[in-house]
């Protein structure tokens, strides 16, 4: 693909026996927000680290902004920004000092680094706190100052590794808004997330990754459509759950999966009401009475469950109430 | 190239600011060598004075100060390991490695900042030593040469520590490794006592290990040739100390850079 700003082919990376990336291929267009969605250990962070020139792949190729990350890492680094899972800023420096320093390391002359840092801090709503040491910042502010540092070099491509993990809901919405603004300015954003809601709200395109492989890729709507029409969701008493899963196997050629977070069984329902009828007949025949049963349009949760066989991380906004 | 110099400057400044804004580490690492000096001076000094060469003028403080300076130069390199380890754990090294900056800048900036810090600590220590009665037997130029030599050796040790700090992930393990190796090495040297009173096998080791060489060189430069073991010259000791310094740099600079390139948090 010629208009791809990031292009990954058959990427391989193993840590001992564990295959973090197992022949992953992916193209990402210029100017989009692209989300890598997958459970912990799926290979998302490994991919980001290879693209950001921090890690070498064992095999395959990766191009960022037209440059091979292995052969020409220096050119790649000129064009990227990285905000990792931790806020990689110095506590004892002020927000402005952190941002200016990174600007200087991007090769900006002092005055320009200062001016650019001022702009970025303004844009990330940190102007008021800019001259305080980062140790006085809240968690959300720390993420924003980290983002500021990754933006000060005006990168074409921004890598965000779980940008909102551990951030409170209000700050999360704030960060989402900022990421949207970036793309309006022409930056391509590649982010990893475990939160479906984040991918759904933020990303133009989503790649679902599991066991180092691309499982599915498309817009949120396309992914939902691929689950196959509607989704049947039912709850049964706990002691009947296993037999219900067995009985529903093969309905519509699909299989029921237990969603540990929602506490319900989920089954693709390609024939809609007909699938519902068949499922009820089978359950009735086995003497299982669902407490609740219904058809709904698939959510990204359903997509994730369908593709990976695992329930996704608890919803970003629900997380806080669980803590 | 000029870019590399700017980057090194930026990183050095960053690391020095940490010393000013988080002064507890600096204070603690200053107190330690001063406490050592006081302990050895007052606890052992009286017993040791008779074993000293005449050049010490019968004052243990004269023997002790050059030794302590050598010890501090080595201990003062340890923060290089902790600083790099912390930067890696916090993801700062990831950030630096993703930037279009000179590959050498992070390590050069760290070791240079620690050199400046070490210069501060050694100067302070020399001041305390003079206040406690240390008297220079040579010239101010010899003293400056001694300080420069101690700092050069400490700088070389910083690169050993840089390698260690990047190769080991666990900060406590680094702490243990540093103190398990450095502390016995400074005791089995001429830092505190002439090696002539040690059993022969230990004296043989002590006489040839670099901390003794550096202590002897500093002693020669500040007290004169009479402070050295028989047959040793000031120039000989200084050249051997410089050889150790260069040797350590030749081995550990490339090793530290290699470890840095592979450091993954």
XYZ file of C-alpha atoms in Angstrom:
588
model
C 0.000 0.000 0.000
C 1.607 3.231 -1.117
C -0.280 5.631 1.142
C 0.496 3.639 4.292
C 2.580 5.647 6.756
C 3.257 2.507 8.784
C 3.690 -0.788 7.058
C 4.445 -4.046 8.853
C 5.109 -7.356 7.138
C 5.399 -10.780 8.732
C 6.926 -9.372 11.887
C 8.373 -11.960 14.249
C 9.611 -11.509 17.794
C 10.105 -14.205 20.383
C 11.154 -14.016 24.017
C 12.537 -17.497 24.580
C 9.648 -19.854 23.935
C 7.020 -17.143 23.908
C 6.140 -15.710 20.522
C 5.254 -12.099 21.170
C 4.757 -11.415 17.459
C 3.981 -14.317 15.213
C 4.037 -13.128 11.607
C 2.063 -9.935 12.094
C 1.258 -7.827 9.015
C -0.479 -4.475 9.095
C -0.824 -1.272 7.069
C -1.775 2.019 8.649
C -2.882 4.999 6.611
C -1.651 8.519 7.144
C -3.715 10.762 9.383
C -5.826 8.216 11.226
C -6.154 7.113 14.815
C -5.380 3.442 14.746
C -5.995 1.275 17.795
C -4.296 -2.008 18.579
C -6.750 -3.884 20.706
C -5.934 -7.089 22.479
C -5.604 -8.801 25.834
C -2.475 -8.497 27.986
C 0.464 -10.226 26.347
C -1.095 -10.099 22.883
C 1.990 -8.393 21.432
C 0.705 -4.817 21.247
C 3.512 -3.245 23.235
C 6.126 -5.345 21.444
C 4.861 -4.011 18.120
C 4.997 -0.408 19.337
C 8.516 -0.916 20.680
C 9.727 -2.301 17.360
C 8.113 0.548 15.427
C 9.640 3.100 17.830
C 13.107 1.556 17.177
C 13.491 0.395 20.782
C 13.475 -3.277 19.930
C 14.678 -5.331 16.991
C 12.381 -7.821 15.365
C 13.639 -11.367 14.830
C 12.165 -11.430 11.342
C 9.946 -9.550 8.914
C 10.086 -5.859 8.064
C 8.558 -2.677 9.391
C 8.512 0.717 7.701
C 7.625 3.934 9.456
C 7.192 7.081 7.338
C 8.842 5.209 4.496
C 11.969 4.241 6.467
C 12.946 0.753 7.488
C 13.077 0.741 11.293
C 16.050 -1.585 11.279
C 18.151 0.003 8.531
C 17.323 3.623 9.155
C 16.281 4.080 12.776
C 17.685 7.622 12.942
C 15.285 8.861 10.228
C 12.397 7.089 11.938
C 13.210 8.751 15.274
C 13.052 12.191 13.690
C 9.422 11.594 12.793
C 7.957 9.831 15.792
C 6.855 10.613 19.307
C 6.413 7.990 21.994
C 4.429 8.026 25.191
C 4.840 4.742 26.993
C 2.894 2.988 29.700
C 4.553 5.081 32.356
C 4.855 8.814 32.366
C 8.529 9.056 31.405
C 9.086 12.499 32.833
C 11.294 13.735 35.642
C 9.508 14.432 38.886
C 12.028 16.973 40.054
C 11.809 19.085 36.894
C 8.928 21.409 36.136
C 6.511 20.596 33.341
C 8.092 23.271 31.210
C 11.637 22.012 31.859
C 10.643 18.465 30.930
C 9.016 19.586 27.710
C 11.811 21.971 26.737
C 14.445 19.368 27.429
C 12.766 16.884 25.121
C 12.495 19.606 22.487
C 16.234 20.204 22.739
C 16.823 16.474 22.340
C 14.700 16.540 19.179
C 17.340 18.969 17.932
C 15.433 22.237 18.324
C 17.479 25.351 19.057
C 16.933 26.705 22.559
C 14.543 29.519 21.669
C 12.477 27.332 19.417
C 12.333 24.572 22.025
C 11.063 27.122 24.534
C 8.430 28.488 22.178
C 7.260 25.053 21.089
C 7.096 23.819 24.694
C 4.924 26.818 25.553
C 2.529 26.039 22.708
C 2.267 22.356 23.535
C 1.704 23.014 27.239
C -1.025 25.476 26.341
C -2.641 22.946 24.042
C -2.593 20.253 26.719
C -4.123 22.632 29.285
C -0.977 22.610 31.384
C -0.020 26.272 31.038
C -1.015 27.057 34.633
C 0.931 24.152 36.092
C 3.899 24.466 33.723
C 6.271 25.987 36.272
C 5.537 23.549 39.063
C 7.620 20.425 39.605
C 5.981 17.343 38.113
C 5.948 15.645 41.523
C 3.047 17.920 42.468
C 0.966 16.778 39.455
C -2.052 14.456 39.514
C -2.010 11.180 37.567
C -3.909 12.683 34.649
C -1.579 15.698 34.528
C 1.446 13.417 34.471
C 0.056 11.640 31.437
C -0.530 14.963 29.763
C 2.985 16.212 30.453
C 4.313 12.955 29.037
C 2.149 13.549 25.992
C 3.473 17.103 25.791
C 7.043 15.800 25.756
C 6.208 13.364 22.968
C 4.587 16.157 20.932
C 7.169 18.895 21.278
C 9.128 17.622 18.285
C 5.970 17.813 16.130
C 6.118 14.160 15.148
C 4.290 12.856 12.068
C 3.483 9.706 13.965
C 2.645 9.393 17.618
C 2.836 6.060 19.433
C 0.753 5.851 22.578
C 1.106 2.727 24.643
C -2.001 2.467 26.808
C -2.365 6.227 27.090
C -5.145 6.161 29.663
C -4.369 3.108 31.798
C -4.726 4.089 35.430
C -6.171 7.504 34.631
C -9.438 8.704 36.154
C -12.475 8.945 33.840
C -12.508 12.733 33.569
C -8.832 12.878 32.584
C -9.407 9.998 30.202
C -12.049 11.968 28.298
C -9.715 14.933 28.329
C -6.901 12.868 26.798
C -9.256 11.431 24.188
C -10.188 14.945 23.149
C -6.520 15.892 22.862
C -5.760 12.868 20.699
C -8.648 13.803 18.396
C -7.250 17.314 18.034
C -3.866 15.895 17.097
C -5.248 13.980 14.183
C -7.011 17.116 12.982
C -3.527 18.598 12.847
C -2.354 15.792 10.553
C -0.605 13.493 13.031
C -1.085 9.755 12.676
C -1.733 8.110 16.028
C -1.098 4.464 16.792
C -2.305 3.525 20.224
C -2.649 0.323 22.179
C -5.512 -0.269 24.512
C -7.212 -2.974 26.477
C -10.329 -0.872 26.695
C -12.943 -1.510 24.042
C -14.644 1.703 24.833
C -11.452 3.588 24.131
C -11.006 1.923 20.750
C -14.674 2.467 19.921
C -14.690 6.142 20.879
C -11.335 7.112 19.554
C -10.112 4.985 16.695
C -10.814 5.304 13.000
C -9.582 1.783 12.547
C -9.000 -1.055 14.964
C -6.763 -4.107 14.737
C -7.577 -6.919 17.128
C -4.377 -8.731 18.057
C -4.049 -11.971 19.953
C -1.040 -14.269 20.449
C 1.078 -12.003 18.247
C -1.218 -12.325 15.253
C -3.695 -10.046 13.573
C -7.118 -11.495 14.264
C -9.234 -8.882 12.533
C -8.886 -5.333 11.273
C -11.347 -2.653 10.217
C -13.548 0.131 11.505
C -15.493 -0.515 14.687
C -18.633 -0.943 12.577
C -16.973 -3.427 10.241
C -15.695 -5.484 13.148
C -19.114 -5.544 14.715
C -20.711 -6.559 11.419
C -18.221 -9.404 11.073
C -19.475 -10.933 14.292
C -22.462 -11.758 12.130
C -25.599 -9.750 12.620
C -27.031 -9.878 16.118
C -25.762 -11.311 19.339
C -27.761 -13.491 21.665
C -27.015 -12.884 25.300
C -28.517 -14.937 28.095
C -27.980 -15.572 31.741
C -28.595 -18.937 33.400
C -28.085 -20.104 36.972
C -24.389 -20.740 37.640
C -24.781 -24.497 38.145
C -26.371 -24.856 34.709
C -23.856 -22.738 32.839
C -21.616 -25.541 31.601
C -24.475 -27.646 30.325
C -26.000 -24.589 28.631
C -22.697 -23.929 26.822
C -22.653 -27.578 25.654
C -26.276 -27.541 24.513
C -25.923 -24.275 22.588
C -22.828 -25.506 20.729
C -23.515 -25.677 17.011
C -26.519 -23.352 16.985
C -25.931 -21.309 13.809
C -22.542 -22.966 13.525
C -21.249 -20.823 16.374
C -20.495 -21.529 19.994
C -21.513 -19.895 23.216
C -18.851 -18.140 25.256
C -19.031 -17.136 28.887
C -18.275 -13.469 29.412
C -16.700 -13.303 32.848
C -17.258 -9.573 33.224
C -20.876 -9.401 32.183
C -21.650 -12.765 33.769
C -23.616 -13.860 30.721
C -23.369 -16.358 27.892
C -22.892 -14.826 24.478
C -23.712 -16.500 21.160
C -23.579 -15.092 17.625
C -27.115 -15.001 16.231
C -26.819 -14.856 12.468
C -30.476 -15.716 11.932
C -31.743 -13.300 14.545
C -35.119 -14.377 15.964
C -34.730 -17.842 14.462
C -31.516 -18.363 16.361
C -33.260 -17.166 19.491
C -36.090 -19.652 18.939
C -33.718 -22.570 18.343
C -31.676 -21.725 21.418
C -34.768 -21.565 23.599
C -36.050 -24.892 22.266
C -32.742 -26.580 23.001
C -32.540 -25.134 26.505
C -36.145 -26.089 27.173
C -35.424 -29.652 26.065
C -32.613 -29.823 28.612
C -34.728 -28.284 31.350
C -32.650 -25.109 31.572
C -34.618 -21.918 32.176
C -32.664 -18.759 31.402
C -33.132 -15.936 33.919
C -32.840 -13.501 31.069
C -32.389 -13.716 27.321
C -32.197 -11.130 24.538
C -30.920 -10.159 21.124
C -28.833 -7.056 20.627
C -26.557 -5.423 18.101
C -22.969 -6.534 18.706
C -20.721 -4.297 20.767
C -16.938 -4.340 20.593
C -17.103 -6.518 23.703
C -18.866 -9.139 21.642
C -16.314 -8.769 18.857
C -13.484 -9.238 21.265
C -15.072 -12.261 22.914
C -15.900 -13.753 19.545
C -12.397 -13.258 18.153
C -10.232 -14.067 21.147
C -12.507 -16.335 23.193
C -11.737 -14.145 26.199
C -13.605 -11.408 27.919
C -11.911 -8.040 27.483
C -10.622 -5.891 30.318
C -13.380 -4.297 32.338
C -14.733 -1.186 30.731
C -12.592 1.870 31.177
C -15.267 3.769 33.009
C -16.431 0.836 35.094
C -12.912 0.282 36.351
C -13.002 3.100 38.803
C -16.024 1.829 40.649
C -14.337 -1.558 40.971
C -11.233 -0.182 42.609
C 28.950 16.109 16.277
C 27.929 19.491 17.648
C 24.487 17.991 18.123
C 25.999 15.285 20.289
C 27.691 17.957 22.419
C 24.381 19.798 22.866
C 22.587 16.582 23.779
C 25.284 15.639 26.281
C 24.970 19.116 27.776
C 21.186 18.817 28.067
C 21.362 15.425 29.751
C 24.197 16.499 32.076
C 22.170 19.500 33.183
C 19.131 17.308 33.770
C 21.126 14.953 35.985
C 22.809 17.759 37.914
C 19.445 19.362 38.586
C 18.407 16.110 40.260
C 21.240 16.634 42.763
C 20.072 20.145 43.545
C 16.354 19.406 43.722
C 16.590 16.022 45.436
C 19.424 16.895 47.806
C 18.900 13.967 50.186
C 21.006 11.600 48.079
C 23.798 14.115 47.802
C 23.703 14.852 51.515
C 23.790 11.159 52.421
C 26.628 10.387 50.057
C 28.566 13.320 51.499
C 27.966 12.320 55.087
C 29.187 8.781 54.535
C 32.797 9.559 53.589
C 33.045 12.274 56.229
C 31.800 9.815 58.858
C 34.350 7.276 57.659
C 37.072 9.831 58.040
C 36.018 10.759 61.561
C 35.616 7.117 62.616
C 38.951 5.968 61.331
C 40.735 9.054 62.546
C 39.498 8.889 66.121
C 38.892 5.155 66.608
C 41.962 3.705 64.921
C 44.212 6.698 64.496
C 45.973 6.414 67.833
C 46.860 2.758 67.313
C 47.928 3.251 63.725
C 50.204 6.261 64.062
C 53.218 4.144 65.026
C 52.952 2.060 61.853
C 53.069 5.064 59.541
C 56.001 6.130 57.397
C 57.827 9.257 58.505
C 56.289 11.296 55.693
C 52.981 11.213 57.581
C 54.710 13.257 60.332
C 53.214 10.944 62.921
C 49.703 12.213 62.140
C 47.203 9.627 60.967
C 45.094 12.359 59.294
C 47.942 12.933 56.832
C 47.877 9.276 55.852
C 44.101 9.029 55.882
C 43.024 11.962 53.692
C 44.634 10.858 50.412
C 43.299 7.336 51.021
C 39.796 8.522 51.780
C 39.838 10.633 48.612
C 40.625 7.500 46.599
C 37.844 5.605 48.377
C 35.318 8.380 47.792
C 36.207 8.572 44.120
C 35.205 4.917 43.822
C 32.094 5.159 45.998
C 31.120 8.330 44.172
C 30.774 6.293 40.979
C 27.951 4.174 42.409
C 25.205 6.764 41.748
C 25.855 6.244 38.027
C 24.476 2.725 38.385
C 21.463 3.809 40.448
C 20.645 6.771 38.208
C 20.635 4.732 35.005
C 18.701 1.943 36.647
C 16.050 4.397 37.820
C 15.815 6.026 34.400
C 15.285 2.682 32.824
C 12.638 1.578 35.326
C 10.747 4.860 34.834
C 10.696 4.534 31.051
C 12.944 7.597 30.625
C 15.544 5.567 28.735
C 12.818 4.338 26.370
C 11.905 7.926 25.690
C 15.540 8.915 25.101
C 16.140 5.965 22.815
C 13.119 6.901 20.704
C 14.463 10.443 20.182
C 16.731 11.511 17.326
C 19.608 12.125 19.718
C 23.212 10.984 19.876
C 23.405 7.446 21.229
C 26.274 8.385 23.492
C 24.496 11.329 25.109
C 22.612 9.489 27.859
C 25.720 7.727 29.159
C 28.043 10.678 28.658
C 25.536 13.027 30.309
C 25.145 10.689 33.246
C 28.834 10.071 33.848
C 29.715 13.756 33.421
C 27.047 14.812 35.909
C 28.392 12.244 38.357
C 31.915 13.557 37.761
C 30.810 17.079 38.706
C 29.064 15.696 41.753
C 32.154 13.720 42.722
C 34.299 16.841 42.353
C 32.008 18.576 44.835
C 32.163 15.710 47.330
C 35.957 15.310 47.092
C 36.537 19.032 47.517
C 34.292 19.069 50.546
C 36.111 16.092 51.949
C 39.486 17.658 51.427
C 38.161 20.723 53.273
C 37.039 18.601 56.216
C 40.408 16.834 56.181
C 42.278 20.131 56.325
C 40.043 21.267 59.179
C 40.932 18.043 61.035
C 44.635 18.694 60.629
C 45.704 17.392 57.202
C 48.779 19.264 56.008
C 49.959 19.244 52.411
C 53.703 18.368 52.231
C 54.183 19.227 48.551
C 52.805 22.046 46.385
C 49.350 23.251 45.392
C 50.042 21.921 41.874
C 50.673 18.472 43.272
C 47.414 18.739 45.184
C 45.491 19.745 42.045
C 47.092 16.869 40.172
C 46.032 14.515 42.968
C 42.421 15.734 42.832
C 42.392 15.411 39.044
C 43.747 11.876 39.263
C 41.169 10.850 41.878
C 38.369 12.264 39.747
C 39.674 10.618 36.582
C 39.756 7.266 38.336
C 36.256 7.858 39.741
C 35.054 8.759 36.244
C 36.424 5.489 34.889
C 34.639 3.631 37.698
C 31.409 5.389 36.650
C 31.522 3.437 33.392
C 31.806 0.158 35.301
C 28.789 1.271 37.317
C 26.943 2.327 34.154
C 27.380 -1.170 32.754
C 26.211 -2.686 36.021
C 23.231 -0.331 36.340
C 21.992 -1.210 32.866
C 22.770 -4.923 32.977
C 20.971 -5.550 36.269
C 17.305 -4.714 36.608
C 16.879 -4.927 40.337
C 18.039 -1.813 42.188
C 18.598 -3.680 45.460
C 20.737 -6.256 43.704
C 22.858 -3.425 42.304
C 23.171 -1.971 45.782
C 24.302 -5.321 47.143
C 26.728 -5.913 44.268
C 28.293 -2.476 44.644
C 28.806 -2.713 48.378
C 29.860 -6.340 48.395
C 32.633 -5.563 45.942
C 33.599 -1.965 46.614
C 33.650 -2.034 50.396
C 35.995 -5.031 50.801
C 38.175 -3.661 48.002
C 38.696 -0.365 49.812
C 39.507 -2.201 53.063
C 42.012 -4.545 51.436
C 44.000 -1.632 50.097
C 46.279 1.043 51.454
C 43.321 3.434 51.913
C 43.311 3.135 55.712
C 46.532 1.314 56.593
C 49.910 0.527 55.105
C 49.668 -2.912 53.521
C 52.911 -3.984 55.231
C 51.020 -5.132 58.356
C 48.737 -7.477 56.370
C 49.469 -11.214 55.987
C 51.683 -11.797 52.998
C 49.039 -13.273 50.661
C 46.694 -10.379 51.325
C 49.443 -7.770 51.075
C 50.388 -9.129 47.648
C 46.802 -8.666 46.461
C 46.430 -5.293 48.185
C 49.671 -3.930 46.757
C 48.542 -4.538 43.191
C 44.892 -3.651 43.187
C 43.932 -0.305 41.660
C 42.520 1.364 44.768
C 45.923 0.921 46.472
C 47.684 2.240 43.384
C 45.458 5.319 43.322
C 45.783 5.861 47.103
C 49.562 5.598 46.810
C 49.617 8.005 43.887
C 47.519 10.528 45.842
C 49.747 10.054 48.893
C 52.892 10.555 46.841
C 51.464 13.711 45.310
C 50.365 15.206 48.633
C 52.939 13.874 51.117
C 55.965 13.265 48.916
C 57.874 10.148 47.920
C 58.559 9.184 51.551
C 54.921 8.172 51.949
C 55.312 5.437 49.317
C 56.499 1.857 49.817
C 60.259 1.519 49.436
C 61.407 1.644 45.822
C 58.229 3.286 44.500
C 58.316 6.709 42.841
C 55.589 9.326 42.568
C 55.765 9.297 38.775
C 55.608 5.492 38.731
C 52.513 5.397 40.954
C 50.779 8.152 38.991
C 51.477 6.454 35.664
C 50.235 3.098 36.942
C 47.085 4.774 38.287
C 46.532 6.449 34.919
C 47.058 3.124 33.181
C 44.311 1.575 35.323
C 42.046 4.530 34.562
C 42.582 4.269 30.811
C 42.327 0.470 30.923
C 38.974 0.583 32.691
C 37.673 3.150 30.205
C 38.836 1.131 27.210
C 36.996 -1.941 28.448
C 33.887 -0.430 29.994
C 32.952 2.458 27.706
C 32.165 0.125 24.783
C 30.608 -2.405 27.144
C 28.322 0.201 28.728
C 27.256 1.508 25.301
C 26.492 -2.021 24.160
C 24.451 -2.681 27.278
C 22.621 0.621 26.794
C 21.663 -0.289 23.244
C 20.138 -3.504 24.474
C 18.572 -2.132 27.618
C 14.889 -2.850 27.472
C 12.648 -1.955 30.320
